[in-house]
Every structure is written in structure tokens, then in C-alpha cells.
XYZ file of C-alpha atoms in Angstrom:
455
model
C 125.726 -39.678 -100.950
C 127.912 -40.442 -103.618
C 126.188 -44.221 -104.011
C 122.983 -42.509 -104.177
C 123.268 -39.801 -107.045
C 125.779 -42.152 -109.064
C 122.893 -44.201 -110.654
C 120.880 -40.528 -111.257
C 124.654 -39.416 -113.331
C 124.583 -42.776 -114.995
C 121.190 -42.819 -116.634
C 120.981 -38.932 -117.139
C 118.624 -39.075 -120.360
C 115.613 -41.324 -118.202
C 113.531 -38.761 -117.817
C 113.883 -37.559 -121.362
C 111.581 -39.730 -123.684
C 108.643 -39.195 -121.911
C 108.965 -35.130 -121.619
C 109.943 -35.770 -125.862
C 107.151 -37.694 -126.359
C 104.790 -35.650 -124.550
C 106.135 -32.238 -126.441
C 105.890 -34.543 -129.972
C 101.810 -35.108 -128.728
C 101.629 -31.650 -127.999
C 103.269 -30.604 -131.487
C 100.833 -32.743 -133.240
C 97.827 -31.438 -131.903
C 98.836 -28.310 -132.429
C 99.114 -29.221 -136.206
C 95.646 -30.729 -136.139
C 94.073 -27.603 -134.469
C 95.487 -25.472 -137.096
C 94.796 -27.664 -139.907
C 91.006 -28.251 -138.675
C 90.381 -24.610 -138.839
C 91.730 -24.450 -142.067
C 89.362 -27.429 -143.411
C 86.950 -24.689 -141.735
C 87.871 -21.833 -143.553
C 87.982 -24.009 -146.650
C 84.120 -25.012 -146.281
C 83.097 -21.548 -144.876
C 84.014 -19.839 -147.999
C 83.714 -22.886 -150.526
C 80.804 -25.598 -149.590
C 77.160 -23.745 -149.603
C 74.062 -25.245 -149.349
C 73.388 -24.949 -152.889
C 76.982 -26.541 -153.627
C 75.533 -29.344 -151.086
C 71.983 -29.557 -152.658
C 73.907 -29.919 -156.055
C 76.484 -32.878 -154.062
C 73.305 -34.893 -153.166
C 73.701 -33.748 -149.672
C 70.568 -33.294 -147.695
C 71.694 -30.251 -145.799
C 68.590 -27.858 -146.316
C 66.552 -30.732 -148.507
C 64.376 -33.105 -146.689
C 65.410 -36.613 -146.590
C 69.009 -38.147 -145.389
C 70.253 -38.803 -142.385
C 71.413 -36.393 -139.242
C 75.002 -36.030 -139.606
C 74.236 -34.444 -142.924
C 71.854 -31.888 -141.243
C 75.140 -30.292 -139.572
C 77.865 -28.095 -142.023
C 81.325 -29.173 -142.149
C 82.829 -26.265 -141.041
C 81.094 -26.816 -137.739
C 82.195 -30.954 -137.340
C 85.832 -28.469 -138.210
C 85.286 -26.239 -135.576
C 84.166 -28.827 -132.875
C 86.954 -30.750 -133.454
C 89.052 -27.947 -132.834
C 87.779 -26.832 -129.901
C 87.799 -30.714 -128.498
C 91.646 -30.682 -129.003
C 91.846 -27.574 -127.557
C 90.708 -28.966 -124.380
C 92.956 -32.156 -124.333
C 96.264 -30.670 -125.766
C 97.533 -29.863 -121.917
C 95.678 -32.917 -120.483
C 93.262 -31.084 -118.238
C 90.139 -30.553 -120.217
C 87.649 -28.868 -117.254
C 90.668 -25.896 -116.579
C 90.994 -25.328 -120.189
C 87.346 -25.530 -120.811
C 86.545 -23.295 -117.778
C 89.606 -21.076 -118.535
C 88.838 -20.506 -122.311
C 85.255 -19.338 -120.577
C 86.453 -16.974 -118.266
C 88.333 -15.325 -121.037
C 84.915 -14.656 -122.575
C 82.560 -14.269 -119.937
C 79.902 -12.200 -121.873
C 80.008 -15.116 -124.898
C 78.361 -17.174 -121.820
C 75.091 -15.459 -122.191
C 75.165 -16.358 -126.081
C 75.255 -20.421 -124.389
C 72.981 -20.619 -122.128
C 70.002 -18.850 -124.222
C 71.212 -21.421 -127.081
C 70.609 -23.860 -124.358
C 67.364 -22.538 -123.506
C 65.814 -22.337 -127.203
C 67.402 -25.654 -127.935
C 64.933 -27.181 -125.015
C 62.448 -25.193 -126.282
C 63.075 -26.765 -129.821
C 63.108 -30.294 -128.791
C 60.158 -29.918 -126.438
C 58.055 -28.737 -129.016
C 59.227 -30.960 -131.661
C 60.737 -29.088 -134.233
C 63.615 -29.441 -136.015
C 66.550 -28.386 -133.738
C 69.872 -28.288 -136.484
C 69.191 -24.949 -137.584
C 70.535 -23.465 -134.966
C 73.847 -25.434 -134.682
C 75.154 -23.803 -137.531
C 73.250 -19.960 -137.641
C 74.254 -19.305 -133.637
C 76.285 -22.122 -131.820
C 78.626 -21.917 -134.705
C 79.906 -18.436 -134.542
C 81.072 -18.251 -131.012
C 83.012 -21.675 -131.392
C 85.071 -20.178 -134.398
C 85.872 -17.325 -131.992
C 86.916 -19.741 -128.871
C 88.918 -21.564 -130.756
C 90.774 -18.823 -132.876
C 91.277 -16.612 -129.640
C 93.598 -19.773 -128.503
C 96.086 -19.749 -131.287
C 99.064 -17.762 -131.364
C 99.729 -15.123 -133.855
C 101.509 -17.004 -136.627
C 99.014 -19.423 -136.177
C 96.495 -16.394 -136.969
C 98.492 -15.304 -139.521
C 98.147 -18.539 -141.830
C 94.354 -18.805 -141.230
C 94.386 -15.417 -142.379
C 95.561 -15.889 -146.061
C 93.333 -19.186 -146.281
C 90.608 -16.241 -146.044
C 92.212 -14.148 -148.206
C 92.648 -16.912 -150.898
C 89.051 -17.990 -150.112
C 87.331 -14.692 -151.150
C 89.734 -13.649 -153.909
C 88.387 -16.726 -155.556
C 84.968 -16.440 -155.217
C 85.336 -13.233 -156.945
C 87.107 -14.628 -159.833
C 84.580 -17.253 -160.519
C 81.854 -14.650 -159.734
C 83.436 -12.666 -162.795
C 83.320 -16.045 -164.470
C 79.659 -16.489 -163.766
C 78.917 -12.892 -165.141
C 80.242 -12.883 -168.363
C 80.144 -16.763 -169.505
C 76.576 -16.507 -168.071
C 77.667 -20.196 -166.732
C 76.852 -20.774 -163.332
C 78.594 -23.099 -161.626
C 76.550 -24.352 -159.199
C 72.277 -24.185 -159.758
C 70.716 -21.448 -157.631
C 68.435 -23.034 -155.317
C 66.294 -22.273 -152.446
C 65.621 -25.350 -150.080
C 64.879 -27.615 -153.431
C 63.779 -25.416 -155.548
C 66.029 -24.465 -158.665
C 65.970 -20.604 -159.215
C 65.666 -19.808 -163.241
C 66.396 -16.634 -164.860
C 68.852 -15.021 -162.544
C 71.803 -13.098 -163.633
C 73.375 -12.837 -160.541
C 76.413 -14.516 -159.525
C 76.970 -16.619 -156.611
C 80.134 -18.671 -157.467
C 81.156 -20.954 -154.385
C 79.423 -18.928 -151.470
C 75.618 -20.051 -153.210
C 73.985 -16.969 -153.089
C 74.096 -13.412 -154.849
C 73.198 -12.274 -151.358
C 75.655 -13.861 -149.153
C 78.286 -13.040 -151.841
C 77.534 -9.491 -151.749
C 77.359 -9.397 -148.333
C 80.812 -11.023 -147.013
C 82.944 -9.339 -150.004
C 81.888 -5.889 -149.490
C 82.735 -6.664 -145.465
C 86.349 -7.850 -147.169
C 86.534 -4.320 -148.583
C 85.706 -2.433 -145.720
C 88.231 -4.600 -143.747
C 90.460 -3.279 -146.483
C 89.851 0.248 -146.358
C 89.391 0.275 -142.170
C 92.565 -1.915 -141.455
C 95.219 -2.037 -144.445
C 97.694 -3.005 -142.247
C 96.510 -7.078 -143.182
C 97.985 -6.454 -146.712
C 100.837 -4.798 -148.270
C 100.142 -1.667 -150.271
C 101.139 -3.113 -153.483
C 98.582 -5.783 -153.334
C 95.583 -4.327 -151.105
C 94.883 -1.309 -153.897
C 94.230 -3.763 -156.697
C 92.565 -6.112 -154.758
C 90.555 -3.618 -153.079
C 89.030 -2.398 -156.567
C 88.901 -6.356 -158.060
C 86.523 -7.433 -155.195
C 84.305 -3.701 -155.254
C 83.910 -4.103 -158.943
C 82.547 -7.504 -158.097
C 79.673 -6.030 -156.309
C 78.174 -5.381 -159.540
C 78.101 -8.984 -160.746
C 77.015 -10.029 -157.313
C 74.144 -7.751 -157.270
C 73.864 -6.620 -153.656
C 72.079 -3.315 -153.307
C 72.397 -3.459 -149.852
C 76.007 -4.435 -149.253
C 76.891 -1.272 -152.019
C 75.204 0.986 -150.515
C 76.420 0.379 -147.520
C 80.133 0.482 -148.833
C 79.877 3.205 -150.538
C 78.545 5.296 -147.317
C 81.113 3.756 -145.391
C 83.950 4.579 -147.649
C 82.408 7.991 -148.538
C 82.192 8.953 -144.449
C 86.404 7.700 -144.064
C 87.568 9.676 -147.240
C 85.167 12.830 -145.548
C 86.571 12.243 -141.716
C 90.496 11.857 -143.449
C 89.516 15.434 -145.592
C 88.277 16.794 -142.343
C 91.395 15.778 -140.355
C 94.077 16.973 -143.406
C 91.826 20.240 -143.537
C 92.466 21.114 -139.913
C 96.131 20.588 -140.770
C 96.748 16.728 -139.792
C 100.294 16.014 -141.346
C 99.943 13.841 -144.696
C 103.370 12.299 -146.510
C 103.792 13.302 -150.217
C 104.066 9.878 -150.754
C 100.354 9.051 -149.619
C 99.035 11.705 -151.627
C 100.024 10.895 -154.672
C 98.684 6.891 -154.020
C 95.178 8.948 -153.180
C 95.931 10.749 -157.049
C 96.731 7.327 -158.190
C 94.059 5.325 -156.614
C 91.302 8.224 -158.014
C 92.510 7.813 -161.367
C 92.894 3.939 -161.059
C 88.818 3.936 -160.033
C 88.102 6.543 -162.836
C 89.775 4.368 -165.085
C 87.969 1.515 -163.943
C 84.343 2.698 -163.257
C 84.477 4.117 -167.405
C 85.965 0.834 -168.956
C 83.550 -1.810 -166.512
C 80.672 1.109 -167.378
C 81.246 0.896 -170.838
C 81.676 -2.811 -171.194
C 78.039 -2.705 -169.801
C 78.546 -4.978 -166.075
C 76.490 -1.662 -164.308
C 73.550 -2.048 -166.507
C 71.604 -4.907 -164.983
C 72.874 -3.603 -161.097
C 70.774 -0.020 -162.210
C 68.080 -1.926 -162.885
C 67.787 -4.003 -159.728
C 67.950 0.481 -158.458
C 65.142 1.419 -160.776
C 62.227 -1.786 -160.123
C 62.903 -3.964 -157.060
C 60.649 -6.892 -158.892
C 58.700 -6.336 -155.783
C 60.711 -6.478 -152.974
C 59.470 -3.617 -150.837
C 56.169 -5.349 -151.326
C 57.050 -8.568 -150.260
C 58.988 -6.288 -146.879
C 55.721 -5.280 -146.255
C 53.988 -8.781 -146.394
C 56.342 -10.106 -144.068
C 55.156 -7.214 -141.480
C 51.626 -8.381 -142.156
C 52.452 -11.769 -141.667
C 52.802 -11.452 -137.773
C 49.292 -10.508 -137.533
C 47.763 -14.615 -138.926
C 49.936 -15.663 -135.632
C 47.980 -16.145 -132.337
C 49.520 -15.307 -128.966
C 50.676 -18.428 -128.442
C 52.399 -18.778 -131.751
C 53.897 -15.370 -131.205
C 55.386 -16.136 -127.877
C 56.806 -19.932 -128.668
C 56.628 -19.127 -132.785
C 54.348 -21.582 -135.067
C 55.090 -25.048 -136.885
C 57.526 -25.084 -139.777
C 54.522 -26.120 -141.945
C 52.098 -23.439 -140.714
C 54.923 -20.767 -141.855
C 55.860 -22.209 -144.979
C 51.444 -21.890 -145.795
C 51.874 -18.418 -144.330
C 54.478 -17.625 -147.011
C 53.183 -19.483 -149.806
C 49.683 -17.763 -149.509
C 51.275 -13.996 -148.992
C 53.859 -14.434 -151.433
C 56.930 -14.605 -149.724
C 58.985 -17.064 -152.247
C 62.196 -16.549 -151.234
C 61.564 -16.170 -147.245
C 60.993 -13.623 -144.221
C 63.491 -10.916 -145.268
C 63.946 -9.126 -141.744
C 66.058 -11.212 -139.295
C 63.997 -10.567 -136.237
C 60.061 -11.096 -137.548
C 61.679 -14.474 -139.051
C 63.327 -15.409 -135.566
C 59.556 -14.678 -133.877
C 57.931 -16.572 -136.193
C 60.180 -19.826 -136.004
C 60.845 -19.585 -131.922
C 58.812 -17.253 -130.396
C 59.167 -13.257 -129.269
C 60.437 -14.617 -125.582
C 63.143 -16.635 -127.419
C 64.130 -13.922 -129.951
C 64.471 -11.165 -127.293
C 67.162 -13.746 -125.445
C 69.532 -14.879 -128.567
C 68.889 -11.242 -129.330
C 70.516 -10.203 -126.379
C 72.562 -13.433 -125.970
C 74.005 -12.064 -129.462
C 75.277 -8.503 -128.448
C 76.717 -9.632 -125.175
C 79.160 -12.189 -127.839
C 79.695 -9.206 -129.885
C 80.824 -7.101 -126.774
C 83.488 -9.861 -126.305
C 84.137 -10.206 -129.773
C 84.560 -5.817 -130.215
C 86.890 -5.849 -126.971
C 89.276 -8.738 -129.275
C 89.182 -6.160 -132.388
C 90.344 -3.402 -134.137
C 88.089 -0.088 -133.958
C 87.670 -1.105 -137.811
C 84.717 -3.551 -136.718
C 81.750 -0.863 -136.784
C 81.531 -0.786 -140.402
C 81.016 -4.571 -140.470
C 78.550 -4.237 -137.748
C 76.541 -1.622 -139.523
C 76.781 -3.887 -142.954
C 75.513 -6.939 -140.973
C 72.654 -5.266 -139.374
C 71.715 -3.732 -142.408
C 71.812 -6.926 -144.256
C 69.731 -8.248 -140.748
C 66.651 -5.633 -141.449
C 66.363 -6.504 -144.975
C 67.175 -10.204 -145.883
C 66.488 -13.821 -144.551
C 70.293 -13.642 -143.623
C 71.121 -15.223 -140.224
C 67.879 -16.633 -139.036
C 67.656 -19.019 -141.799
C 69.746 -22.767 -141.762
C 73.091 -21.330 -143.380
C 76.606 -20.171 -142.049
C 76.620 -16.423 -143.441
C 77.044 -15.103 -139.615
C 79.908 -17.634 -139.086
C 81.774 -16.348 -142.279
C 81.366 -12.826 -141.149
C 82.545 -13.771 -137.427
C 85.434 -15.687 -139.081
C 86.369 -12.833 -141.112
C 86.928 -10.611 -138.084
C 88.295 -12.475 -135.813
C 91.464 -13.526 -138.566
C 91.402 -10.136 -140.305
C 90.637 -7.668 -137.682
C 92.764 -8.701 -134.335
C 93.517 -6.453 -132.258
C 96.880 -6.893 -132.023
C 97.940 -7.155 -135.396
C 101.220 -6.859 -137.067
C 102.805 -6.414 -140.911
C 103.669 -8.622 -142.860
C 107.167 -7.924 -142.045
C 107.022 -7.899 -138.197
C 106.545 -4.212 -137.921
C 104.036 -2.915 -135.154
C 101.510 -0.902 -137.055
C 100.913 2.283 -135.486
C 98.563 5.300 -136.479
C 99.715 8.796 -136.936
C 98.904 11.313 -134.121
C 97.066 14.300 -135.346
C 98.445 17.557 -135.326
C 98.525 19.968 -132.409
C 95.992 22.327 -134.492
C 93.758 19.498 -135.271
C 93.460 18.447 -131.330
C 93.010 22.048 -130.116
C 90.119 22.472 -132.493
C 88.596 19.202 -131.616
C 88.795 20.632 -127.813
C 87.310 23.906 -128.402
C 84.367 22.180 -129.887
């Protein structure tokens, strides 16, 4: 026995460079995951279509070759994903694991897969939905796979990412310097004050910072309190510049229900630390402050005036109601050539698209089509609202407000990636301070529940 195990004693390191080497593999791909989705972050929040248009890249433009058809954050995001698969050498369990973790996102595939044959067979031009719907999941799959820390550096990446679209936005404002042309498809856009800075549209700007604020106000655990009060009034000023009437309003309801619903709660005697009261006296004053000296240096003056004439917007809501009614039944179910909408626009007006998600959906693949990514679409965000804080509504409520009354999502772009993005790195479920510290809300007081129960 002795014979035997002595040669086992005298090489006892054998075994050793293969388990180092295969931890080193697994290290690296680990770095590459993480360092993929930042690349994705990066181009989510920095490389629009109009930066793109402006690059010579034929992204929304006719012209160029397939691969540029595709963003970047989604060549990113596939990567990702790929490596997540290989990194413990057994792609089908990781792929079918990964699944089962998300059973609901499932749906979301196979009507993809369905309107993609549908696409093909009819001849149209399939890429759009790559990035608008096959994109968003994907960010999610691969982001529910990393570990906290992980998270936690994708996290600031976003942060950094919108902090500086809002500085340039400023920049855009007051310089009157844009730095990128405005441009739909081809088509430069003249005469609009409206900043856009790296995100390429006024709209999509609006949109995605005042969902940054209501993360802010729903969930300030993601920053410390020192930083998330001035931040939190640097990016709602910015609304202004951006010129979203939509995404305000929809902040300021938002904000104006939490501040009623935490009056409500201190009124029926919920427990309130002297400490936090006088940040509330400090933060009212700080906005005071604020609203006068941005009021009187004139950056509300144009946003009243997008309040007071629309320059025809409700008009152009209604044509795109209208516009359903030039479609046949056919056209209706399966939805109508790319050319034959474009002449639909063109002759009723509609410049700058179909603003109303759905009618724009039904016109490009059909009612049938739109009623399955429809519900393909809430059965994702069922999976994605079971991975997040209660703090998700308000985003949901933003994004189908910005749904009903803009192009948004069902035209070529990423804007429901960057809003997926943004809650699945700033509104985990589990999430933690920056310090380690579990964050925990306050119970309310025994008054406060024994009213709620009489009720």
C-alpha cells in the first residue's frame, strides 16, 4: 500500500495546474463579462443614432452594410451572454438554467421569434427589432448572472453616464452649440432649442433622466445623502433644457403623490428623526432657491411655451388615429410596406413619426403581431418587477406614458433598453449601501397601522 500512494506523496502538486489554469480561464471571463457590459452601458447612454448618422454610420440611414444595421450595445450584450454560457463549460445547462430562472421572459422569445418569421417572410426589414425588443431582455439575462459587486460597478458606469449627459445638455442650452446635429432618419432638424447632448434626442433625454430622478426619490439607498440631494435637483433642473412635457409632468405627479403619502403617514403619527426634517427644510429651501435663480436667468421660458402652443402636436395625435383607417384588413392584420407608411405620413403630416407606441406597432407588423409582443412584453416585465424594488411603478407609469404619446419604443432605437438597464443596475432588489449596510425601511407606528385597519 505503501508502494502505491508513495508516487501520489511524491508528485503532490499534479493535479494543481490544470484546476489553476482552469480558475485563471474562469477569472478572465469573468473580467470580459463585466467589461462587455460596461462597453454596453458606455454605448447605451453615449452612441445614438444621431451620434451614428453624424459618424457616417448607416444605422437608421439607408445604405451600408448589415453589421452596421445592429447597435453596439447589443454586439456588447450578446457577447456577454455567449460567455455566460461557456464560463462553466456546459453551455445547454447554463442556457436552459438562466431560462428557468425567467420563465415568463420566455413568452417575450418566442413572439420575437414569431414576428421575426413574419418579417422575413414578408420581406421587410427585420433589424429593427433586434435592438427595440430582443435587446432588453438580454441586458436583463445577463445582469441577473453577476454578483453584487459586479452590479455595483455597472451601477456607477450608469450613474457617470447620465450625470454627463446632463452636463453637456446644460452645455447645449446656454452655448446654443449642439453637439451632435438633430436628425430624424437623414433628415437634419433646424431651429430646435432643445438639448439632446449624447442620448440624440430631446425626447429620449427627457425621458431616461426624469426615470433617474424618480429612481432617486423611490430608492435613495443607491446614493449617499450627501451626493443624491444635489444630484437629484442638477438632473430635474435639466428637464427644462431637455424639454420633455411628458417626462415633467409625470415627475412632478410622482414626486407630488410620495411627499402627499409621507405627509399622510407623519400625520397619522409615523415616527420621523429630527435629523430628516430638517434635510426636508433644507431640501425646500435648496429648490426655492433654485427654481427663483434658474427662473430668473430665463431656462423656464421656452419649456412654458412648449405648455402654452404644442406647434401642433395634438393635431398630428389625432392624424395618427386617422391614419389606421387608409389601411385595409390585410394591412391591419400583417401591417403595410415601409414605403406605403412613410406616403401615409408624408401626405397626413406626420414629420416626425406615429407618436403612440401601439398604432405604430399595427401599422409596421400587424394587430395579430402587436397583441403578442404586447403581451410577450408584460409577461418580461412580470419577471423583471419580481427582480426589483417596489420603486419600479413610477418608471412603469413614465414609460407608458411616454408609450401613448411618442414614437418611443416601436421605432429602430434602444430607449427601452436604457430604461431596462437602468432598473435592473439601479433598482435590485436586494440592494445594499454603499458601506455594506442592509437598507431597511422604518415600520410605521402602531397608530398609523390601526387606522389603516379600521379603514
Amino acid at each position: 500500500m505503501s508502494a502505491i500512494a508513495l508516487p501520489r506523496s511524491a508528485h503532490p502538486g499534479l493535479s494543481r495546474p490544470g484546476v489553476d489554469q482552469s480558475s485563471t480561464v474562469h477569472a478572465l471571463i469573468e473580467v470580459a463579462i463585466v467589461g462587455l457590459m460596461l462597453l454596453a452601458v458606455v454605448a447605451l447612454l453615449c452612441l445614438s443614432s444621431s451620434m451614428l448618422t453624424n459618424l457616417k454610420v448607416h444605422y437608421v440611414t439607408s445604405g451600408g452594410i448589415f453589421l452596421e444595421k445592429v447597435h453596439v450595445a447589443s454586439y456588447c450584450v450578446f457577447a456577454a451572454f455567449f460567455l455566460c454560457l461557456i464560463r462553466h463549460g456546459n453551455p445547454i445547462s447554463d442556457l436552459l438554467s438562466s431560462l428557468a430562472k425567467a420563465r415568463l421572459t420566455i413568452v417575450l422569445f418566442l413572439c420575437w421569434i414569431a414576428l421575426f418569421f413574419q418579417i422575413v417572410i414578408l420581406k421587410r426589414p427585420f433589424t429593427t427589432i433586434i435592438d427595440s425588443f430582443l435587446l432588453p431582455p438580454m441586458i436583463c439575462l445577463v445582469v441577473w448572472q453577476l454578483t453584487s459587486s459586479q452590479r455595483r460597478v455597472l451601477a456607477w458606469v450608469f450613474h457617470a453616464g447620465i450625470l454627463l449627459n446632463v452636463a453637456l445638455g446644460y452645455y447645449e442650452y446656454f452655448s446654443g452649440h449642439r453637439l451632435f446635429p438633430l436628425t430624424v432618419g437623414n433628415i437634419p432638424v433646424l431651429g430646435e432649442w432643445r438639448s439632446s447632448a449624447l442620448l440624440g434626442h430631446p425626447l429620449t433625454a427627457s425621458g431616461l433622466i426624469a426615470a433617474y430622478v424618480m429612481v432617486l426619490v423611490v430608492r435613495p439607498a443607491i446614493l449617499p445623502a450627501i451626493l443624491r440631494l444635489p444630484i437629484m435637483a442638477f438632473c430635474f433642473v435639466s428637464l427644462m433644457v431637455f424639454g420633455g412635457r411628458t417626462a415633467l409632468m409625470t415627475t412632478l405627479v410622482v414626486m407630488a403623490c410620495l411627499v402627499g403619502w409621507k405627509g399622510l403617514r407623519f400625520g397619522f403619527g409615523e415616527q420621523m428623526s429630527l435629523l430628516g426634517i430638517i434635510a426636508a427644510m433644507c431640501l425646500v429651501s435648496l429648490l426655492a432657491g433654485a427654481a427663483f435663480v434658474a427662473f430668473d436667468s430665463g431656462i423656464f421660458d421656452k419649456m412654458l411655451l412648449r405648455f402654452s402652443s404644442d406647434k401642433g402636436s395634438a393635431l398630428a395625435r389625432f392624424a395618427t388615429l386617422h391614419l389606421l383607417s387608409y389601411l385595409d384588413w390585410m394591412e391591419l392584420l400583417l401591417g403595410a410596406s415601409p414605403d406605403r407608411i412613410t406616403a401615409l405620413q408624408s401626405q397626413l403630416g406626420l414629420n416626425y413619426g406615429i407618436e403612440n407606441f401601439w398604432i405604430s406597432c399595427i401599422t409596421q407588423f400587424g394587430l395579430v403581431h402587436t397583441v403578442l409582443m404586447t403581451v410577450g412584453l408584460l409577461c418580461f416585465f412580470i419577471d423583471l418587477t419580481r427582480r426589483s424594488d417596489r420603486g419600479v411603478w413610477p418608471i412603469y407609469l413614465l414609460m407608458l406614458m411616454i408609450a401613448a404619446s411618442s414614437v418611443s419604443f416601436s421605432s429602430k432605437n434602444i430607449q427601452l433598453a436604457q430604461f431596462v438597464a437602468l432598473i435592473a443596475l439601479l433598482l435590485p432588489k436586494e440592494w445594499r449601501l454603499i458601506d455594506n449596510r442592509q437598507f431597511q425601511r422604518k415600520r410605521a407606528s402602531p397608530r398609523f397601522a390601526l387606522a389603516h385597519r379600521m379603514q
